[in-house]
PDB file of C-alpha atoms in Angstrom:
ATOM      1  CA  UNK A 687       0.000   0.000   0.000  1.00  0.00           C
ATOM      2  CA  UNK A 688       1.190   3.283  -0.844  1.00  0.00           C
ATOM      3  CA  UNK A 689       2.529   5.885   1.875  1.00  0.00           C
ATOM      4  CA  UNK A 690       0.931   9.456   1.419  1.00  0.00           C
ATOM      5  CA  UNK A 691       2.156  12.568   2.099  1.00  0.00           C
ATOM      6  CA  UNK A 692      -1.197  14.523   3.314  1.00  0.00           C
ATOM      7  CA  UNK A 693      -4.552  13.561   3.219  1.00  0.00           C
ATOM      8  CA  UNK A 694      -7.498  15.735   3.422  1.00  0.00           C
ATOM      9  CA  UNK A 695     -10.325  14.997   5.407  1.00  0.00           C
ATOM     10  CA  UNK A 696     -13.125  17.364   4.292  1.00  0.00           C
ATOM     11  CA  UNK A 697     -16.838  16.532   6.020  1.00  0.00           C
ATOM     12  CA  UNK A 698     -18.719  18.722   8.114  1.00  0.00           C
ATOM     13  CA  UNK A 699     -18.885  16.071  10.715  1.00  0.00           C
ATOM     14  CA  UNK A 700     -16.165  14.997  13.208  1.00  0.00           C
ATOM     15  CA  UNK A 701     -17.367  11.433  13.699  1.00  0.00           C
ATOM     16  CA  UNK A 702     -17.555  10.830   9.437  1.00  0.00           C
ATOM     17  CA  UNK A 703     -13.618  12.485   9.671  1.00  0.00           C
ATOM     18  CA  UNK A 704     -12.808  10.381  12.715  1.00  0.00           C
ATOM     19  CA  UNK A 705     -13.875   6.414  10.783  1.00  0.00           C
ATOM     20  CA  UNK A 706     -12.546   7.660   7.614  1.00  0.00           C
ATOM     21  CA  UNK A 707      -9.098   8.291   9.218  1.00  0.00           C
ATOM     22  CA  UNK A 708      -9.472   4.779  10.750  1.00  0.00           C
ATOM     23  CA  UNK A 709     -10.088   2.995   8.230  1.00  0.00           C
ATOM     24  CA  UNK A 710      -7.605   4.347   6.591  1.00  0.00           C
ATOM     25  CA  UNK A 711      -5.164   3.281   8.901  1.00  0.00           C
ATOM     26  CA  UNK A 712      -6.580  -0.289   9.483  1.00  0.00           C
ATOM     27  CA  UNK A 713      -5.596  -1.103   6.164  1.00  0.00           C
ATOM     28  CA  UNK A 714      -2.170  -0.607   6.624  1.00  0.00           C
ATOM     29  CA  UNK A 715      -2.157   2.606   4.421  1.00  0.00           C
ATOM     30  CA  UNK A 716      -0.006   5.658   5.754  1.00  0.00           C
ATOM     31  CA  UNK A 717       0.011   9.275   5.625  1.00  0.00           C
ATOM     32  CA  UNK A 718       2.292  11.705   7.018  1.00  0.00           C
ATOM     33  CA  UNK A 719       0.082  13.837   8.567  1.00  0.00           C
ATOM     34  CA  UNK A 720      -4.101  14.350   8.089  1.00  0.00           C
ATOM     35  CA  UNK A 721      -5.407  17.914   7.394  1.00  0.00           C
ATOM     36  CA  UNK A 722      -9.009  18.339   8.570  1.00  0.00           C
ATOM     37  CA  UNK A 723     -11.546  20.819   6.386  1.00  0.00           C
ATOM     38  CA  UNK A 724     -15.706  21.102   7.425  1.00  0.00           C
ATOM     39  CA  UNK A 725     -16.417  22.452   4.330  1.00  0.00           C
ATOM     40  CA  UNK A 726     -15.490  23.171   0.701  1.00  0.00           C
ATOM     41  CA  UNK A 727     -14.050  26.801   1.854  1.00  0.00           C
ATOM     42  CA  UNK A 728     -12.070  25.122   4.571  1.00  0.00           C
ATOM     43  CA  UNK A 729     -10.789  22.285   2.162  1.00  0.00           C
ATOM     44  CA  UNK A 730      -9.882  24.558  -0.568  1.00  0.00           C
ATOM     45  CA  UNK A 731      -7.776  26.864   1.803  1.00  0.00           C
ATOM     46  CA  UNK A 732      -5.941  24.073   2.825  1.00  0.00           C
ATOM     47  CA  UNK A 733      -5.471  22.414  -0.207  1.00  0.00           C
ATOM     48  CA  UNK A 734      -3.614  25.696  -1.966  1.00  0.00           C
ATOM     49  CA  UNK A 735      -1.347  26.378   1.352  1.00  0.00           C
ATOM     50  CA  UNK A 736      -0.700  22.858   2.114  1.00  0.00           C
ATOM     51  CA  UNK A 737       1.262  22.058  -1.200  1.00  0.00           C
ATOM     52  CA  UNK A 738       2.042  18.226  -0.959  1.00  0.00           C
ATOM     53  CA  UNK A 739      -1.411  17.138  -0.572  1.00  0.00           C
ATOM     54  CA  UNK A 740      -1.628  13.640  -2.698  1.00  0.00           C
ATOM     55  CA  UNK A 741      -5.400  12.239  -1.523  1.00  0.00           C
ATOM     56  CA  UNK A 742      -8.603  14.236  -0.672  1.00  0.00           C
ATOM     57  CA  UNK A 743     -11.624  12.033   0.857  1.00  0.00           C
ATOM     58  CA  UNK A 744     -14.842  15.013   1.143  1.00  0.00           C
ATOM     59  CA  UNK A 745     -18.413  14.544   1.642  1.00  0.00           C
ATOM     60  CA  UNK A 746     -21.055  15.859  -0.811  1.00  0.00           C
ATOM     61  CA  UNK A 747     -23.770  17.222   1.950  1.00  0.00           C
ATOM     62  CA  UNK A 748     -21.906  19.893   4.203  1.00  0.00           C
ATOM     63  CA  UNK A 749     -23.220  23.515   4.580  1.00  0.00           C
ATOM     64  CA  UNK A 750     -21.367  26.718   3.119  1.00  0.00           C
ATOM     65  CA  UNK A 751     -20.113  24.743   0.042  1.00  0.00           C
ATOM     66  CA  UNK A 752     -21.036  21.426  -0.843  1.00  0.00           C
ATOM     67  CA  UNK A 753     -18.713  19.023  -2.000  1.00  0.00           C
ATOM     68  CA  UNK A 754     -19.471  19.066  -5.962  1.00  0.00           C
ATOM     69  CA  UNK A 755     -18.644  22.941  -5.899  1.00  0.00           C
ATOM     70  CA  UNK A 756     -15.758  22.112  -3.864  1.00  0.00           C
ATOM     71  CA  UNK A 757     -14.042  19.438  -6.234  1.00  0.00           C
ATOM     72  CA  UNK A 758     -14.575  21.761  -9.657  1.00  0.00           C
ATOM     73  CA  UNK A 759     -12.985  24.643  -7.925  1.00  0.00           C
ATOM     74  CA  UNK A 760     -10.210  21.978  -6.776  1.00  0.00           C
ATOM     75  CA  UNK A 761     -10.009  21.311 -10.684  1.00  0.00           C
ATOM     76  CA  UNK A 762     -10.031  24.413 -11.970  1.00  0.00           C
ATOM     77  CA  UNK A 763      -6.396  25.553 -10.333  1.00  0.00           C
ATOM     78  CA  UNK A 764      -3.408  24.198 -11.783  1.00  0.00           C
ATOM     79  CA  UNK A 765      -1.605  23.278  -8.293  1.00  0.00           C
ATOM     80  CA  UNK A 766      -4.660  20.880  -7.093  1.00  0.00           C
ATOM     81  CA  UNK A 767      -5.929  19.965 -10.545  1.00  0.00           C
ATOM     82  CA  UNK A 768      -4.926  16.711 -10.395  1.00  0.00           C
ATOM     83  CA  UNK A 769      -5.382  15.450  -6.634  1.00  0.00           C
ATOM     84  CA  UNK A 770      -6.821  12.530  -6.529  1.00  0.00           C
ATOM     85  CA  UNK A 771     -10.394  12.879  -4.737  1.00  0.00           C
ATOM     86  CA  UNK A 772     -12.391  10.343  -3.003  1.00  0.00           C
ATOM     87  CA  UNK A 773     -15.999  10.975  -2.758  1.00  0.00           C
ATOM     88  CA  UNK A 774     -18.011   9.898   0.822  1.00  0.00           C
ATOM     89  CA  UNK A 775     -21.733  10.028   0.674  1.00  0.00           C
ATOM     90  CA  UNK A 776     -24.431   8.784   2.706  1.00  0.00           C
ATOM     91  CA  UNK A 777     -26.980   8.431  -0.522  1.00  0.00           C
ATOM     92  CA  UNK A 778     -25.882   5.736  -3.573  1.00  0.00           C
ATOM     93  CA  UNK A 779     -26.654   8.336  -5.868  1.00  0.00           C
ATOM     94  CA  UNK A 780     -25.575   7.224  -9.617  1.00  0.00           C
ATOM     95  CA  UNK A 781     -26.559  10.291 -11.212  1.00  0.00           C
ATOM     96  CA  UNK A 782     -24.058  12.312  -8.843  1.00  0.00           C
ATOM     97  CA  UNK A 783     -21.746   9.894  -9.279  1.00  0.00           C
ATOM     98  CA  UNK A 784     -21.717   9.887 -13.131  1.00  0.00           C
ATOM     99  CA  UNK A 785     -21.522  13.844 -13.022  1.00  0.00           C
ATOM    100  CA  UNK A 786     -18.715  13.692 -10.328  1.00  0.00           C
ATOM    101  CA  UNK A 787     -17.022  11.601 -12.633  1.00  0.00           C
ATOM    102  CA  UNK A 788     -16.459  14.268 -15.106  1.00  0.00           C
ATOM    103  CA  UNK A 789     -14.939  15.594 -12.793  1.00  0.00           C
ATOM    104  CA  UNK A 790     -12.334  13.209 -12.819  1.00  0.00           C
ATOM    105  CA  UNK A 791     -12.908  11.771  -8.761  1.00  0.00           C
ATOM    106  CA  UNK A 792     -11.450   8.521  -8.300  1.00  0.00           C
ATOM    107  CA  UNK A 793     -14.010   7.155  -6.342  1.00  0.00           C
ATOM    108  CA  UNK A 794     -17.427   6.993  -4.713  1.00  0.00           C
ATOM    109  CA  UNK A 795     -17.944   5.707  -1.454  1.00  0.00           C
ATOM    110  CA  UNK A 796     -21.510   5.130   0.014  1.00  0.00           C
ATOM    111  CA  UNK A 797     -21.091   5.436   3.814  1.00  0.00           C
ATOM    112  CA  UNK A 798     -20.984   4.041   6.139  1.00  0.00           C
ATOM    113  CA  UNK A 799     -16.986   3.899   5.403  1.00  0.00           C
ATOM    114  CA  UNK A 800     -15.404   0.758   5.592  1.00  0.00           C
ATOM    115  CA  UNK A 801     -11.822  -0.684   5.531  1.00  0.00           C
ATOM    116  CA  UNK A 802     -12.944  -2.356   2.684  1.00  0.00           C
ATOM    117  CA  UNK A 803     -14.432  -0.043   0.427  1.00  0.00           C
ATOM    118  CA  UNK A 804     -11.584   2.448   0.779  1.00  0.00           C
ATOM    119  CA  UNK A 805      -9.333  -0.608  -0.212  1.00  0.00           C
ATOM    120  CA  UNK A 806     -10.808  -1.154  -2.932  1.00  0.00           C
ATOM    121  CA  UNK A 807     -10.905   2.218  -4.248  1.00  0.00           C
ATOM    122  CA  UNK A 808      -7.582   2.868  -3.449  1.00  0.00           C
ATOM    123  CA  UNK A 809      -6.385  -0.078  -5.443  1.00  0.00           C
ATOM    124  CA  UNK A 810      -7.305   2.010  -8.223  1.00  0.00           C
ATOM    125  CA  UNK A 811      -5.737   5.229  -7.228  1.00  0.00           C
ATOM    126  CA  UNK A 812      -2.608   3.402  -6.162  1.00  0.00           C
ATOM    127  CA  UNK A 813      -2.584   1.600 -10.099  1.00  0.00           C
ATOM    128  CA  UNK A 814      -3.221   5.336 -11.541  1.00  0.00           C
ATOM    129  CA  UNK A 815      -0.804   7.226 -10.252  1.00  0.00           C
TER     130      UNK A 815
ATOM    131  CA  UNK B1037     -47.028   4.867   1.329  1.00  0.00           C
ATOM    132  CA  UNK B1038     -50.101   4.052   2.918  1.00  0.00           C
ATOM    133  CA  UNK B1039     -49.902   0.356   1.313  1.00  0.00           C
ATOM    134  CA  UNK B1040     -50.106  -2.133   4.107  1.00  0.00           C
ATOM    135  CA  UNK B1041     -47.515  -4.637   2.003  1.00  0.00           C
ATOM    136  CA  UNK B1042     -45.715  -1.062   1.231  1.00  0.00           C
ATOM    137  CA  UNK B1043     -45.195   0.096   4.714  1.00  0.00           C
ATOM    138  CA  UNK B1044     -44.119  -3.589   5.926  1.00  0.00           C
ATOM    139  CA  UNK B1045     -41.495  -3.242   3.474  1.00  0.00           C
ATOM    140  CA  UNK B1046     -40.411   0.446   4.668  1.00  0.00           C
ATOM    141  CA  UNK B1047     -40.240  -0.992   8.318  1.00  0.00           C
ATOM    142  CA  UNK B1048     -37.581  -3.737   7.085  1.00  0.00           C
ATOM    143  CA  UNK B1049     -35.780  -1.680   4.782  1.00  0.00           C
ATOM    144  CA  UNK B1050     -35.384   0.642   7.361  1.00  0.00           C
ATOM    145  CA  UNK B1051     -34.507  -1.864  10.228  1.00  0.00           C
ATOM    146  CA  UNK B1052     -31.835  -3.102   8.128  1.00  0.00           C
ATOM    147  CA  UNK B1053     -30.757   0.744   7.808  1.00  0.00           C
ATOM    148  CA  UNK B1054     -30.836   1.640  11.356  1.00  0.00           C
ATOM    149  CA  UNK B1055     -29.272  -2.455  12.417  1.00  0.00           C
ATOM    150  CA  UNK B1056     -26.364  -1.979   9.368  1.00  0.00           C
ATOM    151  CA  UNK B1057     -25.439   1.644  10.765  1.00  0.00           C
ATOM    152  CA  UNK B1058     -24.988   0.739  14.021  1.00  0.00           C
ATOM    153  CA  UNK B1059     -23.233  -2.115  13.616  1.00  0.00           C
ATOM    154  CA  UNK B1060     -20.879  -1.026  11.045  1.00  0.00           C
ATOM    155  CA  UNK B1061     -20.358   2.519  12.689  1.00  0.00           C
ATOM    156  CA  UNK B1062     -20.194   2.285  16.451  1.00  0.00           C
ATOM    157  CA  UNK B1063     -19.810  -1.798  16.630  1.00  0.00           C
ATOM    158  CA  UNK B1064     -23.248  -1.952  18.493  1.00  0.00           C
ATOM    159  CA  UNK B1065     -25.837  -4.877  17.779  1.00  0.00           C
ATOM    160  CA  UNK B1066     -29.484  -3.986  17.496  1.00  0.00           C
ATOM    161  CA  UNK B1067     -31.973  -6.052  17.383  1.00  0.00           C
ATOM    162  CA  UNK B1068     -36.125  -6.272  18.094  1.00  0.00           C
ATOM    163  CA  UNK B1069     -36.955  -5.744  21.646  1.00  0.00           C
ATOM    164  CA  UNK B1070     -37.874  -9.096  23.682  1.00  0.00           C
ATOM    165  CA  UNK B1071     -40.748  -6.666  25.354  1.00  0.00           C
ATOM    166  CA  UNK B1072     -41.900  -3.421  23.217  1.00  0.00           C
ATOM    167  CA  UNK B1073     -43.838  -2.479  26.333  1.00  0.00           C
ATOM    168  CA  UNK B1074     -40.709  -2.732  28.722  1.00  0.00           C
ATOM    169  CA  UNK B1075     -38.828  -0.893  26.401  1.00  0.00           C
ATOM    170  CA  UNK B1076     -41.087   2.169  25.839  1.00  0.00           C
ATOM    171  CA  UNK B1077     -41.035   2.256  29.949  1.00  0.00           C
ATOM    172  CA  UNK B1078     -37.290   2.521  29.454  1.00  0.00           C
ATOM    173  CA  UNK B1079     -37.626   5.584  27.044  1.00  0.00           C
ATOM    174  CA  UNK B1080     -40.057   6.811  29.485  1.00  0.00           C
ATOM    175  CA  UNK B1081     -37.875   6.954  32.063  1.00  0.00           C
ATOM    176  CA  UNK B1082     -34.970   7.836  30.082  1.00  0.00           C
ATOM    177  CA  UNK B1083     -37.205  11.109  28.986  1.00  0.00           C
ATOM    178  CA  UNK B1084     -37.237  12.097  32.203  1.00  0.00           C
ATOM    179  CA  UNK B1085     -33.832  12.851  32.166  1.00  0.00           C
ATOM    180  CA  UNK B1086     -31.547  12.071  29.245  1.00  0.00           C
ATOM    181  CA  UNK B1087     -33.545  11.331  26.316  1.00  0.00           C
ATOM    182  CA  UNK B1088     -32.465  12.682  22.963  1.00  0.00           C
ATOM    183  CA  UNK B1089     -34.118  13.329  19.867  1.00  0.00           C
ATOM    184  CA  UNK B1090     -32.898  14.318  16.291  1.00  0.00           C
ATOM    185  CA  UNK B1091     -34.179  14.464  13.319  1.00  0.00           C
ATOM    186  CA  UNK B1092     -33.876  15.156   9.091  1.00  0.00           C
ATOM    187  CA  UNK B1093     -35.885  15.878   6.650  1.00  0.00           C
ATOM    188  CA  UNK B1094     -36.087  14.571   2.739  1.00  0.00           C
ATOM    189  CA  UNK B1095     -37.228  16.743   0.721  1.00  0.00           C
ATOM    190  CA  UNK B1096     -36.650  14.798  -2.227  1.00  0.00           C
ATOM    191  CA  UNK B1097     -38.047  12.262  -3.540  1.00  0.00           C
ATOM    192  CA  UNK B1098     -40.520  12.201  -1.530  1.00  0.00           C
ATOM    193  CA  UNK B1099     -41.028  14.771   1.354  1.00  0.00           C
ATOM    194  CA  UNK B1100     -40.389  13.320   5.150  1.00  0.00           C
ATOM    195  CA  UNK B1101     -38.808  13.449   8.030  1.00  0.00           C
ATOM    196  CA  UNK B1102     -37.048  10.744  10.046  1.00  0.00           C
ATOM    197  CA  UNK B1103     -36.471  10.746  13.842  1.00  0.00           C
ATOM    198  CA  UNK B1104     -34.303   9.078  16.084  1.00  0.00           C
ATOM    199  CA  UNK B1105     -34.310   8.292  19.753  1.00  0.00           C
ATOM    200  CA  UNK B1106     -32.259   7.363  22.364  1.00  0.00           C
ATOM    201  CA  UNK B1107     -30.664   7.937  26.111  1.00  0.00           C
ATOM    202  CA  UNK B1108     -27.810   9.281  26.925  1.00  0.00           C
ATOM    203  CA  UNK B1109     -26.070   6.142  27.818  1.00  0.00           C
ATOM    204  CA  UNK B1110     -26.913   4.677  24.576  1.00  0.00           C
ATOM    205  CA  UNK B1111     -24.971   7.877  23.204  1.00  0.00           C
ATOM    206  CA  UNK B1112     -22.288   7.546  25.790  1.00  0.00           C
ATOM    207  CA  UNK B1113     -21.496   4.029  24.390  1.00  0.00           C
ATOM    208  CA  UNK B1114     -21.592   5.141  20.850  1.00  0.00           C
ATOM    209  CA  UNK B1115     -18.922   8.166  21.564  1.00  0.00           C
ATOM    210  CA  UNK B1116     -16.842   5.620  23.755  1.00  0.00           C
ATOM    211  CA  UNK B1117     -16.443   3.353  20.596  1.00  0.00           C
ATOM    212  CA  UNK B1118     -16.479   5.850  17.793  1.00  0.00           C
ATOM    213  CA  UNK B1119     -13.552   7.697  19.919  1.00  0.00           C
ATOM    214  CA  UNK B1120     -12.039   5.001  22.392  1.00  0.00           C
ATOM    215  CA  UNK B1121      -8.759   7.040  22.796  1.00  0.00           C
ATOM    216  CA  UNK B1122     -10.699  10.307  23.227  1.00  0.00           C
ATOM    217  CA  UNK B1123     -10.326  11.612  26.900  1.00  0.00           C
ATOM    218  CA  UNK B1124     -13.752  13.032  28.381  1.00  0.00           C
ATOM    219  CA  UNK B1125     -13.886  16.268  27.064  1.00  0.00           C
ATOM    220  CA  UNK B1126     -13.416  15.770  23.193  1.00  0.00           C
ATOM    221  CA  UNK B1127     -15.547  13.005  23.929  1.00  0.00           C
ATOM    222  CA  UNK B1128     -18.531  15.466  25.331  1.00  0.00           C
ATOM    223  CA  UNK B1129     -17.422  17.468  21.981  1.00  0.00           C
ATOM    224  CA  UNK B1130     -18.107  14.633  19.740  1.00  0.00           C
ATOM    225  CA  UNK B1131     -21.126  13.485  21.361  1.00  0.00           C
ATOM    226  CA  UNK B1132     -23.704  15.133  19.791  1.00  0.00           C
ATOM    227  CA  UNK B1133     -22.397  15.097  16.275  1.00  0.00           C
ATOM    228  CA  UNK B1134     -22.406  11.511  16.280  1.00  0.00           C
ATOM    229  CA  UNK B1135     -26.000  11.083  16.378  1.00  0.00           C
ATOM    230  CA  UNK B1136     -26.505  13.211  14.187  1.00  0.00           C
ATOM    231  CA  UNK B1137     -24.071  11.611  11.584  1.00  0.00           C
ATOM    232  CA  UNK B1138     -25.481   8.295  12.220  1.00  0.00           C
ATOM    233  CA  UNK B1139     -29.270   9.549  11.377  1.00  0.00           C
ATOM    234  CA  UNK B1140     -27.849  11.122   8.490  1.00  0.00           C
ATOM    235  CA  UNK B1141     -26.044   7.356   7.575  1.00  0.00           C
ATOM    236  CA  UNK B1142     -29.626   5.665   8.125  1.00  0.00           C
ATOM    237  CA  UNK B1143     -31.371   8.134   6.200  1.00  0.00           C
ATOM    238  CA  UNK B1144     -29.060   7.677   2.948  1.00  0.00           C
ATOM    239  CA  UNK B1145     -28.768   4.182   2.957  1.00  0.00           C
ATOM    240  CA  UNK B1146     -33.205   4.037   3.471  1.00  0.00           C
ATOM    241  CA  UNK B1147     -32.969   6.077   0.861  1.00  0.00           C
ATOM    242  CA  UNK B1148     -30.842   4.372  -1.518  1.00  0.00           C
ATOM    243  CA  UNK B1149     -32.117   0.776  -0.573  1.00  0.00           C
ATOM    244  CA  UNK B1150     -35.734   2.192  -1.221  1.00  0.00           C
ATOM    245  CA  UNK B1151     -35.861   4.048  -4.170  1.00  0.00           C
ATOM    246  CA  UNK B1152     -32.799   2.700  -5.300  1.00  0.00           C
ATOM    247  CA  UNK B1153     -29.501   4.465  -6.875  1.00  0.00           C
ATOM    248  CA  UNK B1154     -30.206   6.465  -9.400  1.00  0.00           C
ATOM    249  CA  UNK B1155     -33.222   8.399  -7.899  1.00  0.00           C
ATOM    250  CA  UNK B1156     -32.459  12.078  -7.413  1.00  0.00           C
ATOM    251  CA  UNK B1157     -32.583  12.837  -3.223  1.00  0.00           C
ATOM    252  CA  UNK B1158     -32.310  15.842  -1.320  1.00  0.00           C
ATOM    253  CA  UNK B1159     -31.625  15.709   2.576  1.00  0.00           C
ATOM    254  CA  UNK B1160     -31.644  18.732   5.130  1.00  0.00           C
ATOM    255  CA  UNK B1161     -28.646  18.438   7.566  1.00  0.00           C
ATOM    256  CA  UNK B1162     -29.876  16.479  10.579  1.00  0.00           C
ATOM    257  CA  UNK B1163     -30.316  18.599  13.864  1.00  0.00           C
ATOM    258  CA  UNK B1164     -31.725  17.963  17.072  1.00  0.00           C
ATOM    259  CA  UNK B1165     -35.326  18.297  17.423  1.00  0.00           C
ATOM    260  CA  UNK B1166     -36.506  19.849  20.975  1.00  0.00           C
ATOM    261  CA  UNK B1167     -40.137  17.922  22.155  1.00  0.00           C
ATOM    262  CA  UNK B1168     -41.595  21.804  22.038  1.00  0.00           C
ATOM    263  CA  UNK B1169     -40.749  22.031  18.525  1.00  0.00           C
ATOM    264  CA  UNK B1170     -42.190  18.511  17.391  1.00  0.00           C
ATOM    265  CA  UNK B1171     -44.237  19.349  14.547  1.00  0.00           C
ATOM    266  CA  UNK B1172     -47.226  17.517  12.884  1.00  0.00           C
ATOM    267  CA  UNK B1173     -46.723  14.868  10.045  1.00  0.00           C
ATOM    268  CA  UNK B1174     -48.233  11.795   8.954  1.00  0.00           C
ATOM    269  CA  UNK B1175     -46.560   8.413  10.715  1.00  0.00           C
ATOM    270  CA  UNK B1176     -45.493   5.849   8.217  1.00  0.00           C
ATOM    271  CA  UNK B1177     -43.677   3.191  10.596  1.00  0.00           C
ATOM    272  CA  UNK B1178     -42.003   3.397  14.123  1.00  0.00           C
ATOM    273  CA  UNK B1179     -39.322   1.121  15.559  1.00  0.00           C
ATOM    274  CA  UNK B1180     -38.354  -0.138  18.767  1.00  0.00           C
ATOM    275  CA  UNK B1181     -35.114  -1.550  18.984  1.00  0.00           C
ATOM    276  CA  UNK B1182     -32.433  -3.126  21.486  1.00  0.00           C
ATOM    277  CA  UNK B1183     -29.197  -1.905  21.060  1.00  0.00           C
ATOM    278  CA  UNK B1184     -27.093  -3.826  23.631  1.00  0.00           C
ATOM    279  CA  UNK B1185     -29.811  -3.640  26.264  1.00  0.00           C
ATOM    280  CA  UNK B1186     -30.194   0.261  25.611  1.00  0.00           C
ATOM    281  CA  UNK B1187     -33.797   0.976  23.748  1.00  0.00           C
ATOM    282  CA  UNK B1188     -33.297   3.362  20.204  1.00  0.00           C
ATOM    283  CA  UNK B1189     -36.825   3.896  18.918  1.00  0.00           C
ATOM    284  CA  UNK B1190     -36.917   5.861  14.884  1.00  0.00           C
ATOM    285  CA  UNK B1191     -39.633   7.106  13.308  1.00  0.00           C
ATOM    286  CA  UNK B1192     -40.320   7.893   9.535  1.00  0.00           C
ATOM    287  CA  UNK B1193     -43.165  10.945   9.059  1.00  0.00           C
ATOM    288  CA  UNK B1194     -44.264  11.905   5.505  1.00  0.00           C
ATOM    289  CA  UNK B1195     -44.494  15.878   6.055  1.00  0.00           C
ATOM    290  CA  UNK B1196     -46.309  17.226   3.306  1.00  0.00           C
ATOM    291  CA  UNK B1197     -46.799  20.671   1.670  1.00  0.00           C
ATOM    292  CA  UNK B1198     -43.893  21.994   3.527  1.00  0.00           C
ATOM    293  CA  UNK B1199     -41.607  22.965   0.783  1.00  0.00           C
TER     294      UNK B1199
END
């Protein structure tokens, strides 16, 4: 598994940033350090003064920006353009999914968030990059 | 949803919801009650003092609201085993968002399991809901569960006309 420089956590809840970390680490993956964002304001702040950030898991649902506006800002500046983002929602929805997808996310996660599922996402981000 | 054979499937989709969150996010079994009537004395008495109450609406695709309810010990052992390295006080901090992120869990996955995948859904954040604020709605199902000897009773309301 690879070993990531910073991850950013951006979800409006504590508990939802607190079992994605875990997971994270339960499958053996590892991060230098975790940045921690409640909203698509906070998350893009972060990721243009935090410049080695190489994985960003945000929710969809948070209040002042959502997580859609969030990731097309992300792509729309050269320095984050390319992060890879992880989507975490609590609704399987396939038409956000497909539109996320043009914006280039690497994966969809319907929460709960599991060991697992970020596993197997990851799998893919790992072979990508 | 007024169909009898509709609102017995609700009920189970939604037990499986509310059994699958639990389990998978704070490692706590659920199950049905071995005495509905001892267990609503429980909430009774828990109401007393500690119960707590949240809610969110759905505004899309269909318009409802879905409460949850439970004592503060029930809460206490979620925090302790969503944050098991947490000392007291982040704990306290951390207590009442994780109710609120579980009801927001069970509402996504009802959603999805119901009306399946591709449907398009809107959900209000979840918040508490005070008893003086309760407002009127029609009820569609009610459960009342075990979790690990603590009672957690949720409620699904189709609120019309509201939006």
């Amino acid at each position: 598994m690879k070993t990531y420089r910073k991850i950013l956590i951006v979800d409006d809840s504590p508990t939802s940033r607190m079992i994605i970390q875990r997971c994270f680490e339960m499958i053996g993956a590892e991060a230098g350090e975790y940045h921690y964002a409640e909203n698509g304001i906070e998350g893009l702040t972060i990721a243009g003064d935090e410049k080695e950030i190489d994985l960003v898991f945000s929710d969809i649902n948070m209040p002042k920006m959502d997580g859609k506006t969030f990731i097309k800002l992300l792509r729309n500046k050269p320095e984050t353009a390319n992060i890879p983002v992880i989507i975490t929602s609590s609704i399987a929805d396939s038409v956000a999914e497909a539109e996320l997808k043009e914006l280039s996310i690497s994966g969809y996660i319907k929460k709960p968030v599991s060991p697992e599922k970020i596993m197997h996402i990851l799998g893919g981000v790992d072979e990508r990059s | 949803m007024s169909d009898p054979d509709e609102t017995t499937k609700i009920t189970t989709i939604l037990e499986e919801a509310v059994s699958s969150v639990f389990a998978e996010v704070a490692f706590i079994d659920v199950e049905k009650p071995r005495s509905v009537e001892a267990q609503e004395a429980d909430l009774e008495t828990a109401g007393k003092t500690d119960l707590l109450c949240a809610a969110i609406d759905v505004l899309s695709p269909l318009s409802y609201r879905l409460e949850i309810r439970v004592g503060k010990k029930l809460l206490d052992k979620i925090v302790e085993n969503l944050f098991p390295e947490g000392d007291l006080e982040s704990r306290k901090k951390n207590a009442e968002d994780s109710l609120l992120e579980m009801l927001n869990i069970i509402a996504g996955n009802f959603i999805s399991a119901f009306f399946g995948a591709g449907s398009e859904t809107q959900l209000e954040l979840p918040r508490y809901l005070y008893f003086s604020e309760k407002e009127g709605g029609t009820p569609v199902c009610g459960l009342s569960l075990d979790a690990e000897g603590e009672p957690v009773e949720v409620f699904l309301y189709s609120v019309r006309y509201r939006y």
